[in-house]
Short mmCIF file of C-alpha atoms in Angstrom, two decimals:
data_model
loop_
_atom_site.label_atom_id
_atom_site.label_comp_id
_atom_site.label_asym_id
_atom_site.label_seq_id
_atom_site.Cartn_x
_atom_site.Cartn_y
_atom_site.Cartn_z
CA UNK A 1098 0.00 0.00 0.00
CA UNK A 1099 1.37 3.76 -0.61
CA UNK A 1100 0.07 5.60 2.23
CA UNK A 1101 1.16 8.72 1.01
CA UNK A 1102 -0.16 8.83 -2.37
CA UNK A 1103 -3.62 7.37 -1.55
CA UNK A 1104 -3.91 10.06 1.13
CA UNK A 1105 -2.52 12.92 -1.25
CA UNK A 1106 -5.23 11.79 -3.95
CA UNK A 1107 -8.26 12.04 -1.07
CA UNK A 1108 -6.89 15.20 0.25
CA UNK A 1109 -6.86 17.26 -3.42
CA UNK A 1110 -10.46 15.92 -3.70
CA UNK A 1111 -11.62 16.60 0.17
CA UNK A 1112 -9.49 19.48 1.11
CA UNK A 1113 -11.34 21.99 3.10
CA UNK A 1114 -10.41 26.40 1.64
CA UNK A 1115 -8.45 27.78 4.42
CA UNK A 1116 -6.78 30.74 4.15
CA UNK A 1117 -3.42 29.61 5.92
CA UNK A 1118 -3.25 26.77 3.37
CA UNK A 1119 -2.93 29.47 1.03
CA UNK A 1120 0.46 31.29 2.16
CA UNK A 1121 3.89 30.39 2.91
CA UNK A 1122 3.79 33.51 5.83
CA UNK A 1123 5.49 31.78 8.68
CA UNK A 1124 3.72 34.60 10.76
CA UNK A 1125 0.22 33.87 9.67
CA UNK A 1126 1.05 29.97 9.56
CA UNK A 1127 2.74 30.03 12.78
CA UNK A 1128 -0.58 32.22 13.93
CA UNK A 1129 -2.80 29.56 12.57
CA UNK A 1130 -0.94 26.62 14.41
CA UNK A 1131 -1.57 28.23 18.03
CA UNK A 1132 -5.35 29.50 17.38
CA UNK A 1133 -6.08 25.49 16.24
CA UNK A 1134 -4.34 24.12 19.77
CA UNK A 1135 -7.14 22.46 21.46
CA UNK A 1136 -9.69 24.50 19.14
CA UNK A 1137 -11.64 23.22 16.02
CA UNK A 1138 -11.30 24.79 12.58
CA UNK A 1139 -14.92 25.64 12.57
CA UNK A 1140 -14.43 28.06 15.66
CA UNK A 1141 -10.83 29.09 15.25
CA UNK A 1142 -11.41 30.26 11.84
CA UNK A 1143 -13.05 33.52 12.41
CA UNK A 1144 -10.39 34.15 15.55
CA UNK A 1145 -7.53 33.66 13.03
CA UNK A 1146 -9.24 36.27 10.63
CA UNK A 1147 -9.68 38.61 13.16
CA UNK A 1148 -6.09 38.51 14.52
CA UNK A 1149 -4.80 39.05 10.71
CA UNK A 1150 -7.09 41.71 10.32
CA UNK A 1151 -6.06 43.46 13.16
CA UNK A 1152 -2.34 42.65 13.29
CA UNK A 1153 -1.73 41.93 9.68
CA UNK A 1154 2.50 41.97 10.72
CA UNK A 1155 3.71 40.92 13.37
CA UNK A 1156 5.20 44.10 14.64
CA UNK A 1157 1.55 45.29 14.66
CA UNK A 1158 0.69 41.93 17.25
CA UNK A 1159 3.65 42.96 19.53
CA UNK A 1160 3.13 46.20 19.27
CA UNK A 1161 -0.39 45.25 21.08
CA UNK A 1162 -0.84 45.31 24.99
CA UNK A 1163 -2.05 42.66 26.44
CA UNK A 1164 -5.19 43.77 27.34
CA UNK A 1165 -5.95 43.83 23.83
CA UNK A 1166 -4.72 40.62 22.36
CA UNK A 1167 -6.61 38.85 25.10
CA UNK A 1168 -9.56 40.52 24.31
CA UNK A 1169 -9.59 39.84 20.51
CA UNK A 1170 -8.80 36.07 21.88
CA UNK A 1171 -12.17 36.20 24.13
CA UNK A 1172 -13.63 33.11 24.19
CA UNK A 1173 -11.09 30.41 22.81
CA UNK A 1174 -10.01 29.66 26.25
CA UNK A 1175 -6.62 28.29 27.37
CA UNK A 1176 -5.78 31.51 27.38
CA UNK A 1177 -1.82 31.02 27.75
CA UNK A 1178 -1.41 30.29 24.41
CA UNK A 1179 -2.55 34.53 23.67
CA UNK A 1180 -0.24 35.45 26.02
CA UNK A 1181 2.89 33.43 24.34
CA UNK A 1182 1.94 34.26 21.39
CA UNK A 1183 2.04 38.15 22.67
CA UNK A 1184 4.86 37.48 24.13
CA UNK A 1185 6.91 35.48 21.09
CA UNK A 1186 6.09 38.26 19.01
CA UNK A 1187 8.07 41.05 20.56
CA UNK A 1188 10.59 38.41 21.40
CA UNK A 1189 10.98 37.76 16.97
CA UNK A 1190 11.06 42.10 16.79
CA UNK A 1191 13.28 42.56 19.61
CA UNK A 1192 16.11 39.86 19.09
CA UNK A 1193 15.36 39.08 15.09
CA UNK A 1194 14.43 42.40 14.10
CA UNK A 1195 10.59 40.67 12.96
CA UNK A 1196 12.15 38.09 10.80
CA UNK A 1197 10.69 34.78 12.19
CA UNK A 1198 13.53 32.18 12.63
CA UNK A 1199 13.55 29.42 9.82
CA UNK A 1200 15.46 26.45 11.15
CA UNK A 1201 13.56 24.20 13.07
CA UNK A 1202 16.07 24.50 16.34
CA UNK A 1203 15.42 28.06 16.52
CA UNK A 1204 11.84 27.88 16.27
CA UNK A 1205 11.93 25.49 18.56
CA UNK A 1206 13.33 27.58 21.03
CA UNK A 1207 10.58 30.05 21.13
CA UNK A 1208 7.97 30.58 24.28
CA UNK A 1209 5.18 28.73 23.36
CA UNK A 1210 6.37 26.46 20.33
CA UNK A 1211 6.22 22.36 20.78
CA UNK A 1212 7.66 20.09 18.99
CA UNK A 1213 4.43 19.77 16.49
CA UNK A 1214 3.99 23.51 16.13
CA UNK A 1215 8.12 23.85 15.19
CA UNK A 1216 7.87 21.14 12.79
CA UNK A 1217 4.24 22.33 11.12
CA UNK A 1218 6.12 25.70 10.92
CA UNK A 1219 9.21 24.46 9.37
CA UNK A 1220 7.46 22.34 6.75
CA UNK A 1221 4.88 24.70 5.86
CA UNK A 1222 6.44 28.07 5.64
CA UNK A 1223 9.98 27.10 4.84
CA UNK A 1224 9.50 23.36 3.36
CA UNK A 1225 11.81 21.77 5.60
CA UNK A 1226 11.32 18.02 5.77
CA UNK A 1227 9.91 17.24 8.87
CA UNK A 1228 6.68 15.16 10.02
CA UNK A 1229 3.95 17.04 12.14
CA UNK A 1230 2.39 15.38 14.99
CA UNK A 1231 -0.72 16.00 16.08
CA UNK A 1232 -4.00 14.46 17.83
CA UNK A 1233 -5.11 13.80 13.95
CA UNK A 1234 -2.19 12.05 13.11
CA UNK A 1235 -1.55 9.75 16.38
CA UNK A 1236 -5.12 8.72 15.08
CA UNK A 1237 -4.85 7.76 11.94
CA UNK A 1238 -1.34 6.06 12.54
CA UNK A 1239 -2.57 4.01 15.26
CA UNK A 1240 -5.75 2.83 13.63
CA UNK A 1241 -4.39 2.19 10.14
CA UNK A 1242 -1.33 0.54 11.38
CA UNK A 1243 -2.23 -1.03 14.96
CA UNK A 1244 -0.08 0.71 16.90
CA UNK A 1245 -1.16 -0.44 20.80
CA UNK A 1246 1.55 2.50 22.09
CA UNK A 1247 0.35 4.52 25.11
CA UNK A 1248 0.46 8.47 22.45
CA UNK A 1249 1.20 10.13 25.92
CA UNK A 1250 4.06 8.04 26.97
CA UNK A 1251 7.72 8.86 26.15
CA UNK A 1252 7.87 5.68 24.20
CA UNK A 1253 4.55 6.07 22.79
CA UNK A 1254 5.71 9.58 21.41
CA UNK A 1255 8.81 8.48 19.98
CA UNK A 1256 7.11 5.08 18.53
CA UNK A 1257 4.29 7.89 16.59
CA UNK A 1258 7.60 10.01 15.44
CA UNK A 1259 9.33 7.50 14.01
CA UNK A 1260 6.28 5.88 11.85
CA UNK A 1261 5.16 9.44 10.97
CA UNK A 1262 8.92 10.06 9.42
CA UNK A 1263 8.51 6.68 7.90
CA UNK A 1264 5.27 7.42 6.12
CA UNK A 1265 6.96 10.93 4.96
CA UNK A 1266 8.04 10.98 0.78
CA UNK A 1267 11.00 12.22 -0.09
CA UNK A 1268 8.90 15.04 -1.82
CA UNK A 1269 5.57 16.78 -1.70
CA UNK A 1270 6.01 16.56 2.21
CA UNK A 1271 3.84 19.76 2.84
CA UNK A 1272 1.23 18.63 1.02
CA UNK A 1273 1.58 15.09 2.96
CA UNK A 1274 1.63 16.78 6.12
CA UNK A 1275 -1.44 18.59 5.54
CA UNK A 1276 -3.29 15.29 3.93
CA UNK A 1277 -2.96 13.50 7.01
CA UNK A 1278 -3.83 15.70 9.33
CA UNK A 1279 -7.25 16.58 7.02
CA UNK A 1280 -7.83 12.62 7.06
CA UNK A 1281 -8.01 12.60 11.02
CA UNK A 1282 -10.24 15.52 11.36
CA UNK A 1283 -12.56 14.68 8.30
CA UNK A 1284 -12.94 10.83 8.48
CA UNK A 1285 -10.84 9.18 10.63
CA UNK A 1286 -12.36 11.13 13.60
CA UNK A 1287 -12.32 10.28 17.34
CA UNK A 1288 -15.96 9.49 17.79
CA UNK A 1289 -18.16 8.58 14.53
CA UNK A 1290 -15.42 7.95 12.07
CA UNK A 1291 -16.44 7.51 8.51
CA UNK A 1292 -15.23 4.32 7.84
CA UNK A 1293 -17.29 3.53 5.12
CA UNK A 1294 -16.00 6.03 3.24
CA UNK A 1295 -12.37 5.46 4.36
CA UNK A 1296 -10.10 5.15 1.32
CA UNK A 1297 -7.95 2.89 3.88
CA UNK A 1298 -10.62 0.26 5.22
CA UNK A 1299 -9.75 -2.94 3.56
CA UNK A 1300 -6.09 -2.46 4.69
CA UNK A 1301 -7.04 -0.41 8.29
CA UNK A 1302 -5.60 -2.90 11.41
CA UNK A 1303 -8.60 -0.72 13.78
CA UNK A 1304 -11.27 -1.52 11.37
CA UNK A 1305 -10.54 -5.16 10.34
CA UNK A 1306 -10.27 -6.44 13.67
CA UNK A 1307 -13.25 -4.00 15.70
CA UNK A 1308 -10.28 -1.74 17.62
CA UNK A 1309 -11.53 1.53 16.16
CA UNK A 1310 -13.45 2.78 19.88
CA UNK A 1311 -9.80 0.99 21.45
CA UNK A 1312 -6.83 2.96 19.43
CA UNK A 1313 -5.41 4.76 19.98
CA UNK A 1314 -4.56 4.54 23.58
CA UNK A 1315 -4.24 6.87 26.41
CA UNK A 1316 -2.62 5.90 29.21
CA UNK A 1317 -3.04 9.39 31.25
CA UNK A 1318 -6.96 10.12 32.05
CA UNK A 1319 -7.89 14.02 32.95
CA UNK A 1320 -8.74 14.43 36.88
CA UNK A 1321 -11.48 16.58 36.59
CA UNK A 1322 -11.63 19.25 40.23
CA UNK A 1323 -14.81 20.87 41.32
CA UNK A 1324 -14.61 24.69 42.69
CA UNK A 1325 -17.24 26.51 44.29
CA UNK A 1326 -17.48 30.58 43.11
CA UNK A 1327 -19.20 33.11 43.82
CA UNK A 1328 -18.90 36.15 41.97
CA UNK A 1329 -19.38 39.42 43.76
CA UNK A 1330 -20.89 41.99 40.58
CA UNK A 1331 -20.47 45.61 43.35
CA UNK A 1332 -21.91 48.73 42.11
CA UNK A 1333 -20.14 51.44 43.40
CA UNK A 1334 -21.70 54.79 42.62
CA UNK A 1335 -21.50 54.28 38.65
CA UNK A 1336 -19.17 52.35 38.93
CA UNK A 1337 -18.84 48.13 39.14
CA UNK A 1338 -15.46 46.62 40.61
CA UNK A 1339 -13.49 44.48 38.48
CA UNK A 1340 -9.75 42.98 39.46
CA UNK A 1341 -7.18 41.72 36.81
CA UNK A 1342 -6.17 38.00 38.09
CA UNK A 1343 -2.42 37.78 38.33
CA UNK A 1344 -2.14 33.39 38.04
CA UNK A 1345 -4.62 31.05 37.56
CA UNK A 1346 -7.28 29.54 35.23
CA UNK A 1347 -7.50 33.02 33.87
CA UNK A 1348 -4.05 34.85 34.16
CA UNK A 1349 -4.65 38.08 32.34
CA UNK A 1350 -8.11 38.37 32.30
CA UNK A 1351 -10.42 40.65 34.35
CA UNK A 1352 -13.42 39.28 37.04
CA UNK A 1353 -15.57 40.58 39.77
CA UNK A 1354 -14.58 39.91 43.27
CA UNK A 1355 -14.49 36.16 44.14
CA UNK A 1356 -15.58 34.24 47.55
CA UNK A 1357 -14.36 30.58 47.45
CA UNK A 1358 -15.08 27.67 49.18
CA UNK A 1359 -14.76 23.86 49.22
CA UNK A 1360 -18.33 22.83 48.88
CA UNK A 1361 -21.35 25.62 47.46
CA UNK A 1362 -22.54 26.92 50.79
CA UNK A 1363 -26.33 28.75 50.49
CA UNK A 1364 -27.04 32.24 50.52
CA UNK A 1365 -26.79 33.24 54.36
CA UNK A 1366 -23.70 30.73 55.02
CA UNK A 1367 -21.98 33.05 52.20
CA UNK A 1368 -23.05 36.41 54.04
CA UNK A 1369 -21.71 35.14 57.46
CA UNK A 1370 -18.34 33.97 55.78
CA UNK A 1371 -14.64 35.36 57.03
CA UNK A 1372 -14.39 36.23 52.78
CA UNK A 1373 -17.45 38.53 52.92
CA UNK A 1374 -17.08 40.44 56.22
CA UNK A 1375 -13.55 40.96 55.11
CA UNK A 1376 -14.65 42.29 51.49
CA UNK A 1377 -17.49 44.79 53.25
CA UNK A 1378 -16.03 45.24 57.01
CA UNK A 1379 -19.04 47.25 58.61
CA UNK A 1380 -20.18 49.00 55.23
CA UNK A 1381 -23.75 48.53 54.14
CA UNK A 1382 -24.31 46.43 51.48
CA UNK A 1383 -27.61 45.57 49.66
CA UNK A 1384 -28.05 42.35 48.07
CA UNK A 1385 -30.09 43.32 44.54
CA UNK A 1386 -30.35 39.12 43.28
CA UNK A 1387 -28.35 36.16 43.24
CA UNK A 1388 -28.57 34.46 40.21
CA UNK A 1389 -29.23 30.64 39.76
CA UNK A 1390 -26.19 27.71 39.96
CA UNK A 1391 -24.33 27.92 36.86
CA UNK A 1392 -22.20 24.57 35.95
CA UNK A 1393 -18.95 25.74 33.93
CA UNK A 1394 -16.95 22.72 32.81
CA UNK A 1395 -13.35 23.27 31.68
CA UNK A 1396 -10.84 20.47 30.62
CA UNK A 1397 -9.38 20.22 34.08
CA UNK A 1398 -12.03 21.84 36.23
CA UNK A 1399 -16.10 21.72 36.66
CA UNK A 1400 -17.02 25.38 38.26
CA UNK A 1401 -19.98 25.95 40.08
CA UNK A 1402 -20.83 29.18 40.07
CA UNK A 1403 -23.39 32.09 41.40
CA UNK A 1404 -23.11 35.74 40.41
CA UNK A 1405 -24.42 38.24 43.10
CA UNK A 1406 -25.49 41.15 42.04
CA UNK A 1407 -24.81 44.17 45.16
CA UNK A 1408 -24.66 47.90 46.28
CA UNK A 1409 -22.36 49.28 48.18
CA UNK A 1410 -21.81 52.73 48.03
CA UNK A 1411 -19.37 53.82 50.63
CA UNK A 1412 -16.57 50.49 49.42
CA UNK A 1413 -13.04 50.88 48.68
CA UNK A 1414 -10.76 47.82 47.91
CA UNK A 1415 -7.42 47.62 48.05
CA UNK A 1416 -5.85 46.32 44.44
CA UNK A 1417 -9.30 46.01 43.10
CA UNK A 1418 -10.09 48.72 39.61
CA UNK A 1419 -12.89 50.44 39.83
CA UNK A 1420 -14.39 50.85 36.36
CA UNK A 1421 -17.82 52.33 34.31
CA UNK A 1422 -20.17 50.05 33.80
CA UNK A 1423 -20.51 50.68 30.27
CA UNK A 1424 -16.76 50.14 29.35
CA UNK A 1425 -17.41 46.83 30.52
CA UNK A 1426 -17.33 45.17 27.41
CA UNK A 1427 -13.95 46.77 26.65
CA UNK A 1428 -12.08 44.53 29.44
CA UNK A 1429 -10.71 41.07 28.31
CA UNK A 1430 -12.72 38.61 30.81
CA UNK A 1431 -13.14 34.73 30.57
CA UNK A 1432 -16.20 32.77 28.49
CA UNK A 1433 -17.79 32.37 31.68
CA UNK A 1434 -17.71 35.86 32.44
CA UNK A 1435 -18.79 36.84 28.70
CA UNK A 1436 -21.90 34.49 28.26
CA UNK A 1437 -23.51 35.62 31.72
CA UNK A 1438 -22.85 39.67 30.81
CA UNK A 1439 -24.42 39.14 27.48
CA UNK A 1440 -26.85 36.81 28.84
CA UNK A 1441 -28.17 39.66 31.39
CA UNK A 1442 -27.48 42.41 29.71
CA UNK A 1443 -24.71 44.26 31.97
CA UNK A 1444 -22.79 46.86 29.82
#
């Protein structure tokens, strides 16, 4: 069987028009490759035309503060990956005067960059000959070929490397790369793949022998940790309080106050708490509402969460900004945040 040519021939029949496909930019490429981390083409599409749109160069992206990248990021989550990226760019202007490196070593180097990212990077905008590993391709390697190989395991890793560079040609790698990768996210998918329509089925280990819900194989499973919030939305005068995290979930972003505690306590237990006497000492404070539970599920954490919605007129806070409601909307702030603004029309 020729992998590579049977997968070329379904991919310049299948391919889906994206505009990254269409330049050899290693700013817009390398752009592209962060945006898709752990977010689908159908979502991160839009995001990568607005960050081209508004930082065509990428002078004009570190040139950005990083209030404002994270707000044109809004809602993509994992929100490290904006900062890096901020971050990367002024480190290309500063120390290679906005050329982006083109050996693979020295993009390797840079904040933010993997090994899949450096090699997708290398191949695409400066056809180097190297094979990209991703989700997509782990998939389609380990169901075509049977490979049993823990993918998160140092030998598991090197095992998917090595076929990968195997299966490379000599030539047309770019194109290869990109086939492959378009197989895994069009047919050979994680959950409902099309194997009916798979050009590979009659020679596919996973499909000839029922392994297609087994491989590939994980060996690390996601602990999933449940927090208890409760968002304190203060109106001060014309004013609401907002505070600019400094680590955690959402390092960067803006929030309202936060009380936290190990289990969701009721209304009153959260009035007589240490957290709220020490937020409003002996100032009066009028509870307007308290919204319903919210359940916010991230990859690592399930939030539980309760906006309150309060008056206090005579607060001050220590570290906390104290902004206009209306230029609400012109703070970065998490998904969470976003939806339940929007959702009750604040700002």
């Amino acid at each position: 069987m020729n992998f590579s040519s049977i997968l070329v021939k379904w991919y310049d029949l299948n391919k889906r028009d994206l505009p990254w496909r269409k330049t050899k930019d290693p700013y817009k490429i390398w752009l592209s490759e962060i945006i898709l981390q752990q977010t689908r083409v159908d979502q991160g599409l839009s995001y990568y035309n607005k960050f081209v749109a508004y930082y065509p160069k990428i002078f004009d992206l570190a040139n950005a503060n990083e209030d404002e990248v994270l707000k044109l990021w809004q809602g993509l989550g994992y929100y490290s990956r904006a900062r890096n990226l901020h971050f990367t760019a002024k480190f290309i202007c500063d120390n290679y005067n906005g050329v982006f490196p083109k050996t693979h070593k020295e993009i390797l180097l840079l904040k933010g960059i993997g090994l899949y990212t450096a090699s997708a990077i290398a191949c695409f905008a400066f056809n180097l000959q190297y094979a990209v590993v991703d989700g997509n391709v782990i998939r389609v390697l380990s169901r075509i070929y049977g490979i049993y190989s823990f993918y998160d395991s140092s030998i598991g890793k090197k095992d998917f490397l090595k076929l990968a560079a195997q299966k490379l040609p000599t030539k047309n790698y770019n194109t290869h790369n990109q086939a492959i990768m378009e197989f895994g996210a069009l047919v050979c998918k994680p959950k409902k793949p099309k194997c009916s329509d798979c050009v590979f089925n009659e020679n596919c280990y996973a499909f000839n022998n029922s392994m297609i819900h087994v491989l590939p194989r994980k060996i690390n499973k996601i602990k999933v940790v449940s927090r208890y919030l409760h968002f304190l939305i203060i109106l001060h005068l014309d004013n609401v309080f907002l505070i600019k995290k400094k680590k955690g979930i959402w390092s960067g972003l803006y929030e309202f106050p936060l009380i936290e505690h190990s289990q969701m306590l009721d209304n009153n237990d959260v009035m007589l708490s240490e957290e709220w006497v020490s937020f409003f000492s002996n100032n009066k404070v009028s509870v307007n509402r308290v919204s319903h539970l919210i359940i916010h599920k991230l990859s690592h954490q399930k939030l539980h969460v309760k906006f309150w919605h309060l008056r206090c007129d005579f607060l001050k806070l220590k570290d906390y900004n104290s902004i206009k409601i209306t230029k609400l909307n012109e703070y970065p702030v998490s998904r969470l945040m976003d939806i339940y603004l929007s959702d009750n029309n604040i700002c």
